[in-house]
mmCIF file with all atom_site columns, C-alpha atoms in Angstrom:
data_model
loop_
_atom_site.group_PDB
_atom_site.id
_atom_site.type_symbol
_atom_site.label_atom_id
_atom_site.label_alt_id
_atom_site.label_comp_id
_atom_site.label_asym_id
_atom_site.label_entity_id
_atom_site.label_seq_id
_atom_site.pdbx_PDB_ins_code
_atom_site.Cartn_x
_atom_site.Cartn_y
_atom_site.Cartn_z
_atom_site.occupancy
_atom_site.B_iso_or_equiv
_atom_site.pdbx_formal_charge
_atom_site.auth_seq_id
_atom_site.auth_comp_id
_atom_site.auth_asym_id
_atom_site.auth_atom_id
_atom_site.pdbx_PDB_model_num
ATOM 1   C CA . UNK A 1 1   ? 154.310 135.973 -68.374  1.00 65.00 ? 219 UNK A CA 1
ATOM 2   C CA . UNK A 1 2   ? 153.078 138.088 -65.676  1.00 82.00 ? 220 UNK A CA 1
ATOM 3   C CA . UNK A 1 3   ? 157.027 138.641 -64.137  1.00 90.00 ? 221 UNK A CA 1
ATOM 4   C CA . UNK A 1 4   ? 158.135 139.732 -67.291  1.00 91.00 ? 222 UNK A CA 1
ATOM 5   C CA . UNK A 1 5   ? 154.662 142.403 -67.808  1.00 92.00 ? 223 UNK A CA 1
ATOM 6   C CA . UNK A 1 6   ? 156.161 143.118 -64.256  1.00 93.00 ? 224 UNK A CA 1
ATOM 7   C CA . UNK A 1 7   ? 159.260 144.445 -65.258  1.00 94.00 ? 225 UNK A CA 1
ATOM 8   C CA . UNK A 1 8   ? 157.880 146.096 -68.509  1.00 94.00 ? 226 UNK A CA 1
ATOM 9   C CA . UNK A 1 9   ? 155.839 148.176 -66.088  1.00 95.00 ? 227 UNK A CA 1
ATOM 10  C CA . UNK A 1 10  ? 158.478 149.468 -64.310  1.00 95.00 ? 228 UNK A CA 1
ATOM 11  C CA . UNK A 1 11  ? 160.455 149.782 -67.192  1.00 94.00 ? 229 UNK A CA 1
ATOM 12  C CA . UNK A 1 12  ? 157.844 152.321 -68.812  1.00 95.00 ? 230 UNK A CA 1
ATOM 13  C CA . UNK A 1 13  ? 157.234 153.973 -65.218  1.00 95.00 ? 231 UNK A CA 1
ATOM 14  C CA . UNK A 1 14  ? 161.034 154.257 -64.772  1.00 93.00 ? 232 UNK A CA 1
ATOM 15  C CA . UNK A 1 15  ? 161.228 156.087 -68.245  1.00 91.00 ? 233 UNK A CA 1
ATOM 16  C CA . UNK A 1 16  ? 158.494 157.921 -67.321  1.00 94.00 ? 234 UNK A CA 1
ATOM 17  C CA . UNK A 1 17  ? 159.878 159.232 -64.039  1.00 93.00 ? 235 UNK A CA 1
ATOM 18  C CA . UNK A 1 18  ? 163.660 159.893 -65.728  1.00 87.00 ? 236 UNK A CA 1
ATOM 19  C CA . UNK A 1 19  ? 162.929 160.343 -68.966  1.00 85.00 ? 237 UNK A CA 1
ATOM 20  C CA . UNK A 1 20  ? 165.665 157.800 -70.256  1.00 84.00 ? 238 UNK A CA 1
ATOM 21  C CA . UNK A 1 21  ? 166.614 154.076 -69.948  1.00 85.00 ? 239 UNK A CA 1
ATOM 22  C CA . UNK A 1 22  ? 169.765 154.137 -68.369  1.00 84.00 ? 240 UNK A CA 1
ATOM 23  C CA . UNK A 1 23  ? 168.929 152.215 -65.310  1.00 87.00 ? 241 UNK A CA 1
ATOM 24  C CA . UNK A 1 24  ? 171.681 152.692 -62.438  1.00 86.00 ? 242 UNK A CA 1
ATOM 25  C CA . UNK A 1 25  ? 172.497 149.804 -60.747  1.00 88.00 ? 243 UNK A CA 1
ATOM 26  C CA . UNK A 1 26  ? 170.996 150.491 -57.573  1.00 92.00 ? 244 UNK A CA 1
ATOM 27  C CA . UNK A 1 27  ? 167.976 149.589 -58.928  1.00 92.00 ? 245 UNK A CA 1
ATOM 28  C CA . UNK A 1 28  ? 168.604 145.678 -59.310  1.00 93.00 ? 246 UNK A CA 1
ATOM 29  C CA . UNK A 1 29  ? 165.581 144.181 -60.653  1.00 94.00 ? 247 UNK A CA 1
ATOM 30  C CA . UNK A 1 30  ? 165.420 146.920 -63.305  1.00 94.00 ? 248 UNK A CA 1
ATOM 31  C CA . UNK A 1 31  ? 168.743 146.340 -63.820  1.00 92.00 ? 249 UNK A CA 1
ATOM 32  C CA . UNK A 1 32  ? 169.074 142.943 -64.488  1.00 92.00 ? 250 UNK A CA 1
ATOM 33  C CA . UNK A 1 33  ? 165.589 142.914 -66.510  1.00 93.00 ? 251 UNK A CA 1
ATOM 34  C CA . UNK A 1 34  ? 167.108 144.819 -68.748  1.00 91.00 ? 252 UNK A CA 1
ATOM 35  C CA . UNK A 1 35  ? 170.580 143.113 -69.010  1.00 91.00 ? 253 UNK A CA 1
ATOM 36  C CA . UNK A 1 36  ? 168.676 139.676 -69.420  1.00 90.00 ? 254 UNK A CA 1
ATOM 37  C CA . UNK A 1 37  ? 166.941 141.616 -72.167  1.00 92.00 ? 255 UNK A CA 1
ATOM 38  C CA . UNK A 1 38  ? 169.836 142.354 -73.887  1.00 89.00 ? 256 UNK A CA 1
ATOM 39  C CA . UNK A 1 39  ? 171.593 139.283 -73.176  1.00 88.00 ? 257 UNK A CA 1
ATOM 40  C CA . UNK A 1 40  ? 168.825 137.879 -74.789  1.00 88.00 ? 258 UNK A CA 1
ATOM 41  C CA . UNK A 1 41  ? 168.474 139.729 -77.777  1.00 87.00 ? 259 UNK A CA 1
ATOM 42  C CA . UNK A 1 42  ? 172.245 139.297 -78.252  1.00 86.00 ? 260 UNK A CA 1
ATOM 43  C CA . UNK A 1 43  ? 171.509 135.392 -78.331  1.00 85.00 ? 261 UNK A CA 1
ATOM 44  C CA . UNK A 1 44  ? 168.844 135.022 -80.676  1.00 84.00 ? 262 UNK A CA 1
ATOM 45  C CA . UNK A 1 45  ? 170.967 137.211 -83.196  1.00 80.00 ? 263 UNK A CA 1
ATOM 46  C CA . UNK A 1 46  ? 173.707 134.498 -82.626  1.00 79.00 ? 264 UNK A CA 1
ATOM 47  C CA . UNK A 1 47  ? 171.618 132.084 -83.062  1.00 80.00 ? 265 UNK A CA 1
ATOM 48  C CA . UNK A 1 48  ? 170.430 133.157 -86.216  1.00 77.00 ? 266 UNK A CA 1
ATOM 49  C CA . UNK A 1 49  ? 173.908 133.712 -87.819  1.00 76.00 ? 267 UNK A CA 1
ATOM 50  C CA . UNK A 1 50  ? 175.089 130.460 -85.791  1.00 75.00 ? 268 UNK A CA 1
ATOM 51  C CA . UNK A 1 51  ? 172.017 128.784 -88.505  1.00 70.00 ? 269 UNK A CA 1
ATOM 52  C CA . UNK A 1 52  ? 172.749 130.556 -91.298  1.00 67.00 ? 270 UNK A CA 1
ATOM 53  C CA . UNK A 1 53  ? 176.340 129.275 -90.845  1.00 65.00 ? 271 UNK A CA 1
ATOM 54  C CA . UNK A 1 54  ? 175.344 125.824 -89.769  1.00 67.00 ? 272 UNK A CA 1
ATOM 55  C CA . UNK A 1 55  ? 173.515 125.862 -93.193  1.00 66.00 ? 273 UNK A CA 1
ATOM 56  C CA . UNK A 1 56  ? 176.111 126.613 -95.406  1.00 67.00 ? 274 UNK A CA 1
ATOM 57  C CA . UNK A 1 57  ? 177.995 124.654 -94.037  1.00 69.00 ? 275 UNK A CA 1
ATOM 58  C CA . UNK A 1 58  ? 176.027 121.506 -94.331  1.00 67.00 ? 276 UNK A CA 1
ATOM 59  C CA . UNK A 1 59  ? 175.817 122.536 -97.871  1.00 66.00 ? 277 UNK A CA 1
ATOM 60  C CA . UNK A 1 60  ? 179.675 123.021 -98.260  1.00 64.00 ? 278 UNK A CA 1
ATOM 61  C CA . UNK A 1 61  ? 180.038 118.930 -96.493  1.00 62.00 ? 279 UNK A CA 1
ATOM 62  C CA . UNK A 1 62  ? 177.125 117.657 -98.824  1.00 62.00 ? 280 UNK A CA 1
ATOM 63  C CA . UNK A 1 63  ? 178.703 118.794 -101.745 1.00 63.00 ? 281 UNK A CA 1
ATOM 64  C CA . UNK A 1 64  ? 182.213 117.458 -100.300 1.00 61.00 ? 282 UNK A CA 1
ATOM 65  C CA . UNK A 1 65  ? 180.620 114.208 -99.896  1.00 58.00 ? 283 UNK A CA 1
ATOM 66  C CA . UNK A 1 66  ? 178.759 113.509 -102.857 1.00 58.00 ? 284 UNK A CA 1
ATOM 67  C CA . UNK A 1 67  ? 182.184 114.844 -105.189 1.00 59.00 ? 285 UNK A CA 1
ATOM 68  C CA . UNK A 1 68  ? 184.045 112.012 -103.407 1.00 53.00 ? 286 UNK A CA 1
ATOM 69  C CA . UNK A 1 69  ? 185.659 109.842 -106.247 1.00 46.00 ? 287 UNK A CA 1
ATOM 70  C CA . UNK A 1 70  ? 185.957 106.748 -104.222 1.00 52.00 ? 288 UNK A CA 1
ATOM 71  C CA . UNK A 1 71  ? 182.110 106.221 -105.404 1.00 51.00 ? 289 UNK A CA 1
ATOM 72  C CA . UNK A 1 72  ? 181.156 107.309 -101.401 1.00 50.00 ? 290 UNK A CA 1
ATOM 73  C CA . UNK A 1 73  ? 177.763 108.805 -102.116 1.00 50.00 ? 291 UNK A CA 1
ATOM 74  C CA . UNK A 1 74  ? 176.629 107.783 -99.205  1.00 53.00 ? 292 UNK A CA 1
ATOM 75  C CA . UNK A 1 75  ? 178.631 109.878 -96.927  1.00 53.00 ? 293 UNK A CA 1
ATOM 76  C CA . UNK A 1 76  ? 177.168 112.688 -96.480  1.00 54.00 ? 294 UNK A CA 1
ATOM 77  C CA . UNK A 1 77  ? 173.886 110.652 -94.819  1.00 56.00 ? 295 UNK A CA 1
ATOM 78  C CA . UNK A 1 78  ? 175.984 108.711 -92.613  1.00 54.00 ? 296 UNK A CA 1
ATOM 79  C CA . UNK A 1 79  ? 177.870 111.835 -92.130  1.00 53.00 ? 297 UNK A CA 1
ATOM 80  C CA . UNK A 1 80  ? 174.342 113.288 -91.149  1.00 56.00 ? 298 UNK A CA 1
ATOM 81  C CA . UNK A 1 81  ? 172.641 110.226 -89.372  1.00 56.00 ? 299 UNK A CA 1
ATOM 82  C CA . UNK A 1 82  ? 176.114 110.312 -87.185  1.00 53.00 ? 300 UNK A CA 1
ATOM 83  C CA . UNK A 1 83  ? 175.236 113.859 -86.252  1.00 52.00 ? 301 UNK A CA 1
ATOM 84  C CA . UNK A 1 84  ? 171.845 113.317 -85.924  1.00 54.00 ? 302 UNK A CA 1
ATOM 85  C CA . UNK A 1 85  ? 172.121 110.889 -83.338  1.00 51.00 ? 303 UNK A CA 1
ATOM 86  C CA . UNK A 1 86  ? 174.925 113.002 -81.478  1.00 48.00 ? 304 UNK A CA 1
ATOM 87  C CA . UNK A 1 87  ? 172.665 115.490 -80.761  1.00 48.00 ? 305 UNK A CA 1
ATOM 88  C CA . UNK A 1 88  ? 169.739 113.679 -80.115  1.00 47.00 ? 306 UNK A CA 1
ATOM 89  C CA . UNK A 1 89  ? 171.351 111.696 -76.831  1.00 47.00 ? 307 UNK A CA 1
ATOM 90  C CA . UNK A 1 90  ? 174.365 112.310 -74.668  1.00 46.00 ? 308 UNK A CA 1
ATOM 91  C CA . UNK A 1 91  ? 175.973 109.432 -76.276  1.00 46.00 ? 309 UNK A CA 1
ATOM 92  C CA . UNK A 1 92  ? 177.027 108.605 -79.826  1.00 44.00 ? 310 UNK A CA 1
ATOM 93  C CA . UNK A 1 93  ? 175.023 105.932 -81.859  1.00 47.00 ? 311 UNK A CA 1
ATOM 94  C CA . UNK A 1 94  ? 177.290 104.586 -84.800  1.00 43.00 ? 312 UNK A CA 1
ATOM 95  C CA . UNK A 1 95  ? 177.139 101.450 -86.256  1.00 47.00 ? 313 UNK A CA 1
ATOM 96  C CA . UNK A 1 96  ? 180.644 100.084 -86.842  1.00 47.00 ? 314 UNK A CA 1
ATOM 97  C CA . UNK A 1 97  ? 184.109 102.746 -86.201  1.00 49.00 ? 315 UNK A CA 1
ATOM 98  C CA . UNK A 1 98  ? 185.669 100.632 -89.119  1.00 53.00 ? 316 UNK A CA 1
ATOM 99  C CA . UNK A 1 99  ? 182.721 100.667 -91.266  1.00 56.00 ? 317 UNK A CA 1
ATOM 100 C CA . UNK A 1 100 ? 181.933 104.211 -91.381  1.00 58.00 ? 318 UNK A CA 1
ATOM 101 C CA . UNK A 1 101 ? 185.297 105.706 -90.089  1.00 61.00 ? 319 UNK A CA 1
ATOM 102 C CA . UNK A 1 102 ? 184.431 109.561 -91.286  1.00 61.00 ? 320 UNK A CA 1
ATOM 103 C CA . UNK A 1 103 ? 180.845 109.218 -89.744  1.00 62.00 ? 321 UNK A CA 1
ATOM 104 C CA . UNK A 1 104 ? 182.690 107.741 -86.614  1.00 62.00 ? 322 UNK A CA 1
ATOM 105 C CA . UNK A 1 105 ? 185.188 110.817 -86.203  1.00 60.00 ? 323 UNK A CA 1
ATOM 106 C CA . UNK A 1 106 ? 182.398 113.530 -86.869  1.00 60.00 ? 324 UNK A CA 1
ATOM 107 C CA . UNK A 1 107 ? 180.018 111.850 -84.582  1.00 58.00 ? 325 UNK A CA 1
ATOM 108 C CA . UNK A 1 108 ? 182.658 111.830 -81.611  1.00 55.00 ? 326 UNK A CA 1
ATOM 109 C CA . UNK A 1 109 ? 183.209 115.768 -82.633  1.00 53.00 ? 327 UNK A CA 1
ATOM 110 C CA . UNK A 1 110 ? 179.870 116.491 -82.257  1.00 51.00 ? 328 UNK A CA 1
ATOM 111 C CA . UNK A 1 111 ? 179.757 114.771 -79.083  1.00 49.00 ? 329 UNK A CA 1
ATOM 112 C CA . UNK A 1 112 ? 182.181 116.404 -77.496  1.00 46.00 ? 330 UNK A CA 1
ATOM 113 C CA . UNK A 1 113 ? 180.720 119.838 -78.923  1.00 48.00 ? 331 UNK A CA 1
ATOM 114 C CA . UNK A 1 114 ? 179.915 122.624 -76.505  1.00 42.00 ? 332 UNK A CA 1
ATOM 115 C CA . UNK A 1 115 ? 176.315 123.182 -75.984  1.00 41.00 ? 333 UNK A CA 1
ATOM 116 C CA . UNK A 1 116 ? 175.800 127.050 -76.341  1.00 44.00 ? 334 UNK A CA 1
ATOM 117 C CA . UNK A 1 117 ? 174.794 129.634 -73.569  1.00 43.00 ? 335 UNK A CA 1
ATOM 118 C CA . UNK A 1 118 ? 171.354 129.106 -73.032  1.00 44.00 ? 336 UNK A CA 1
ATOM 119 C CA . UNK A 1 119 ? 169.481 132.427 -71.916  1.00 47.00 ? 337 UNK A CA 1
ATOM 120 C CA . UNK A 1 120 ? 167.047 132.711 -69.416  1.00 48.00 ? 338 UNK A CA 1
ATOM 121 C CA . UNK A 1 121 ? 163.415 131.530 -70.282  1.00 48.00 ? 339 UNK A CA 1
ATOM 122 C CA . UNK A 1 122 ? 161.997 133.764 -67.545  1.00 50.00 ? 340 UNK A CA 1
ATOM 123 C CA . UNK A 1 123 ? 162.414 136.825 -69.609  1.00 53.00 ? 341 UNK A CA 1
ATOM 124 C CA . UNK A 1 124 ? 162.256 135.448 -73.080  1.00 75.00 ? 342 UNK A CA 1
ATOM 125 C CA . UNK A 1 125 ? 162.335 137.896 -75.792  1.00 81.00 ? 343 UNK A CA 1
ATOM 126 C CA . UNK A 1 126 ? 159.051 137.259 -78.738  1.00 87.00 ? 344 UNK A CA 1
ATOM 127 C CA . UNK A 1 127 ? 158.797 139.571 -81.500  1.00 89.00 ? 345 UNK A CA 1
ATOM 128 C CA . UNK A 1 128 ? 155.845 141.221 -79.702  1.00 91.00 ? 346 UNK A CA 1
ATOM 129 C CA . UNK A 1 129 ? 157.862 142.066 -76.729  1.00 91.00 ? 347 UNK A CA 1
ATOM 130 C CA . UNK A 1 130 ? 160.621 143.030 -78.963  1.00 90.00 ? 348 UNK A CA 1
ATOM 131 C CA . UNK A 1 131 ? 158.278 145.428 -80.265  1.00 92.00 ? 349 UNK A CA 1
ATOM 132 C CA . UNK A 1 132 ? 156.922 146.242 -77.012  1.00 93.00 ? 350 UNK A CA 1
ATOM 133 C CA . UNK A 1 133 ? 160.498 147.269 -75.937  1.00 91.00 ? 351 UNK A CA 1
ATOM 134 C CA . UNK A 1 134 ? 161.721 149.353 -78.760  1.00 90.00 ? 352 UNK A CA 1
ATOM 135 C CA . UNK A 1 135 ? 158.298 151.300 -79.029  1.00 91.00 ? 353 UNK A CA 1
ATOM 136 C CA . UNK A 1 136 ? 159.236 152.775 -75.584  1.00 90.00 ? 354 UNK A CA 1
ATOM 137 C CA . UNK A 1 137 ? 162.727 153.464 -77.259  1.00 87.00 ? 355 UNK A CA 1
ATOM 138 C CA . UNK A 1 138 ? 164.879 150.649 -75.498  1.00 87.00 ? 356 UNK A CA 1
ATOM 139 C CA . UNK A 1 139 ? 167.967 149.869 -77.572  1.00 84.00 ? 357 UNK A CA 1
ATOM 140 C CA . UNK A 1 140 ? 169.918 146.791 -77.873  1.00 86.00 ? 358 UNK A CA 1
ATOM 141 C CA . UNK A 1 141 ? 173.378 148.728 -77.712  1.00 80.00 ? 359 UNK A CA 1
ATOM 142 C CA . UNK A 1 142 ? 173.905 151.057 -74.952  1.00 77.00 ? 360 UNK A CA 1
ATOM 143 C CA . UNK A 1 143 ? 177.070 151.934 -75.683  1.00 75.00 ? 361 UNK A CA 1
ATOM 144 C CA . UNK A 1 144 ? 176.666 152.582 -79.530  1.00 72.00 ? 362 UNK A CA 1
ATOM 145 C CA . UNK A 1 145 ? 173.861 155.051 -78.545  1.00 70.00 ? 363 UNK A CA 1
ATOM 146 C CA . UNK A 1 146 ? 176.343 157.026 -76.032  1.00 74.00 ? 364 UNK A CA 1
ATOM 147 C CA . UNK A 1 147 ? 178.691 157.508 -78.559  1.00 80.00 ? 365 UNK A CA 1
ATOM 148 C CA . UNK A 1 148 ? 176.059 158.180 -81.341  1.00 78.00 ? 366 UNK A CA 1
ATOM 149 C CA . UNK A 1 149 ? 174.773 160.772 -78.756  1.00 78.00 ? 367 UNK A CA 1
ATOM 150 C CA . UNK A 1 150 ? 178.249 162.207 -78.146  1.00 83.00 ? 368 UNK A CA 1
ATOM 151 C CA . UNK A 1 151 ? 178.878 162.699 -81.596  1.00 86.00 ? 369 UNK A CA 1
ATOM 152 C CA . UNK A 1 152 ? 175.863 164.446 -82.118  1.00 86.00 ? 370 UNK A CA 1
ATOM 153 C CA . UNK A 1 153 ? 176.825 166.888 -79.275  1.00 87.00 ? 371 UNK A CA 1
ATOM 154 C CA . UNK A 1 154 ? 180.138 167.496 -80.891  1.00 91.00 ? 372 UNK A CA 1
ATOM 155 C CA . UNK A 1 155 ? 178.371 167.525 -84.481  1.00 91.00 ? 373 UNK A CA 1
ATOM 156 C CA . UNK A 1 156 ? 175.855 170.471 -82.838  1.00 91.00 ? 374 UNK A CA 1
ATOM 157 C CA . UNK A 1 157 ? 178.934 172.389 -81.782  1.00 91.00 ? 375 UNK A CA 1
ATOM 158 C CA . UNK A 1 158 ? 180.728 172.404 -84.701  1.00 93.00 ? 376 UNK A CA 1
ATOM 159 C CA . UNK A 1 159 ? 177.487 173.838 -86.516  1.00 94.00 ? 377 UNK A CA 1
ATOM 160 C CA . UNK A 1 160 ? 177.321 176.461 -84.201  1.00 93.00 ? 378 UNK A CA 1
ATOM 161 C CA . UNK A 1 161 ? 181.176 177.568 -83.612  1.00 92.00 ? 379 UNK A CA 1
ATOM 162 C CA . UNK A 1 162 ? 182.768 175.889 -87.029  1.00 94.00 ? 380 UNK A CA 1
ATOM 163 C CA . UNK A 1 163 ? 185.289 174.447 -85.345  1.00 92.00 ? 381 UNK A CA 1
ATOM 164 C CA . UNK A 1 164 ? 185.761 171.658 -82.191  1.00 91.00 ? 382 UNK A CA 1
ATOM 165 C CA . UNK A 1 165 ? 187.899 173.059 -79.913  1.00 91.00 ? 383 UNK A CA 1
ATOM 166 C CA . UNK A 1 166 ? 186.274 172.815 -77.232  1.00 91.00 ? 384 UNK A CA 1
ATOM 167 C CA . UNK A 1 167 ? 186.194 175.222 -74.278  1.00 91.00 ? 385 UNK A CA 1
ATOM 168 C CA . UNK A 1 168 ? 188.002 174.656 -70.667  1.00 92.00 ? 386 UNK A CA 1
ATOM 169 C CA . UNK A 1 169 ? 184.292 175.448 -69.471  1.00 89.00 ? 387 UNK A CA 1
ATOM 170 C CA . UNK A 1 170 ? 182.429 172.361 -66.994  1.00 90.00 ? 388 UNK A CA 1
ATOM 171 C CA . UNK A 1 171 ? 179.396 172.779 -69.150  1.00 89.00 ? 389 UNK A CA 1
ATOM 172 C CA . UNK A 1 172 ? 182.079 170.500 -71.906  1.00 89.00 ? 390 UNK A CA 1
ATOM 173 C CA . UNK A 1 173 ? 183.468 168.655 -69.280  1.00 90.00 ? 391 UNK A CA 1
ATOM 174 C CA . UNK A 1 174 ? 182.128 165.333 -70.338  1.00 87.00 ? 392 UNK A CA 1
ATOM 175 C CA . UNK A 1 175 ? 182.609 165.617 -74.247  1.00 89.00 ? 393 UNK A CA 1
ATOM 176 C CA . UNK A 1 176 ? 186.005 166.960 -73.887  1.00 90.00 ? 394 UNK A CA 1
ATOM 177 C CA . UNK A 1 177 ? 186.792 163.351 -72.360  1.00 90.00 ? 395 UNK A CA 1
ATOM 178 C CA . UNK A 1 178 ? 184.463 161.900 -74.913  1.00 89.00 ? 396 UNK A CA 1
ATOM 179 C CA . UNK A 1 179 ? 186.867 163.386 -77.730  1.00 90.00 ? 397 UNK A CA 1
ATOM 180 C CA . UNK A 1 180 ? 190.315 162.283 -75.577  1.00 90.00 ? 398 UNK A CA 1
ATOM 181 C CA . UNK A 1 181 ? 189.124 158.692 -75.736  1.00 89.00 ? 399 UNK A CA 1
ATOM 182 C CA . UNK A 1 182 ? 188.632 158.598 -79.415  1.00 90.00 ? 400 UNK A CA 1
ATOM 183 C CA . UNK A 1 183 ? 191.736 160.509 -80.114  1.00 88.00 ? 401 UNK A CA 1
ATOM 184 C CA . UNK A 1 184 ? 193.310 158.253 -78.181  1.00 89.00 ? 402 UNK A CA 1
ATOM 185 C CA . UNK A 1 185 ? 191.549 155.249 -79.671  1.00 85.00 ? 403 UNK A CA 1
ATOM 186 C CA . UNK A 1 186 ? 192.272 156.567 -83.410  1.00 85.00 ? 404 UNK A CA 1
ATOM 187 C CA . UNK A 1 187 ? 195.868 156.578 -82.390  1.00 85.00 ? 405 UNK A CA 1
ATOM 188 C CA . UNK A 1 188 ? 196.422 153.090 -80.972  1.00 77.00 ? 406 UNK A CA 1
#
């Protein structure tokens, strides 16, 4: 608890000092607090569409199950004891292969399953730090921002000149590239 109030500090003194978020690399505890913080907030969104998935599709094999017309009503809860006990242990618990041959093949696919990427639970994110974060304007998408913030520059100079040619002068420099790139990316 007290690392991560650690790294919120310097967070908010960092901001403080620059007046923006974008920590540079050569600052590498900054850094990586806030790339395990997005890291993080990446994976608990996954996770929460990876259950919302997970639960339609136990709903899509229920129904499977229980529509069987060879009278196999009790698939679907061998189906879900057999995945039950896969995750539970290392090692598959199933009564009989020729007995329960559908539980038998699910169980070994869960088995063999891939666990997920597991973040780190030094920095992990609660709703209050969540909070905490984006009160101080952190964002979850760096790179959405920088484009939202280019197109606002662009936006800002088409109000003022009605058009968005922009001019050879350095001041431009970096939205001129800006505008390449997504003329180039429209293109491909």
């Amino acid at each position: 608890f007290r690392e991560w109030e650690g790294d919120f500090a310097a967070l908010v003194a960092f901001l403080k000092r620059h007046g923006h978020l974008t920590i540079p690399k050569t600052e590498a505890r900054l850094y990586r607090f806030v790339k395990n913080m997005r890291q993080n907030y990446k994976y608990l969104e996954l996770q929460q569409q990876r259950g919302n998935h997970e639960q339609e599709q136990q709903q899509h094999h229920k129904d499977h199950w229980n529509n069987d017309n060879n009278n196999n009503n009790n698939g679907y809860e061998r189906f879900t004891l057999a995945s039950s006990s896969s995750s539970s242990s290392s090692s598959t618990r199933t009564t009989s292969s020729t007995s329960y041959p559908a539980a038998a093949a699910a169980s070994r696919y869960l088995s063999s399953a891939s666990l997920p990427y597991l973040p780190s639970t030094r920095h992990s994110l609660t709703p209050d730090r969540i909070r905490r974060l984006e009160s101080i304007g952190f964002t979850w998408a760096p790179r959405q921002d920088s484009w939202n913030c280019k197109y606002d520059q662009l936006y800002q100079f088409w109000k003022e000149h009605g058009h968005t040619s922009l001019p050879q002068d350095p001041e431009y420099k970096d939205l001129r590239s800006w505008m390449t790139y997504q003329r180039l990316r429209y293109r491909n």
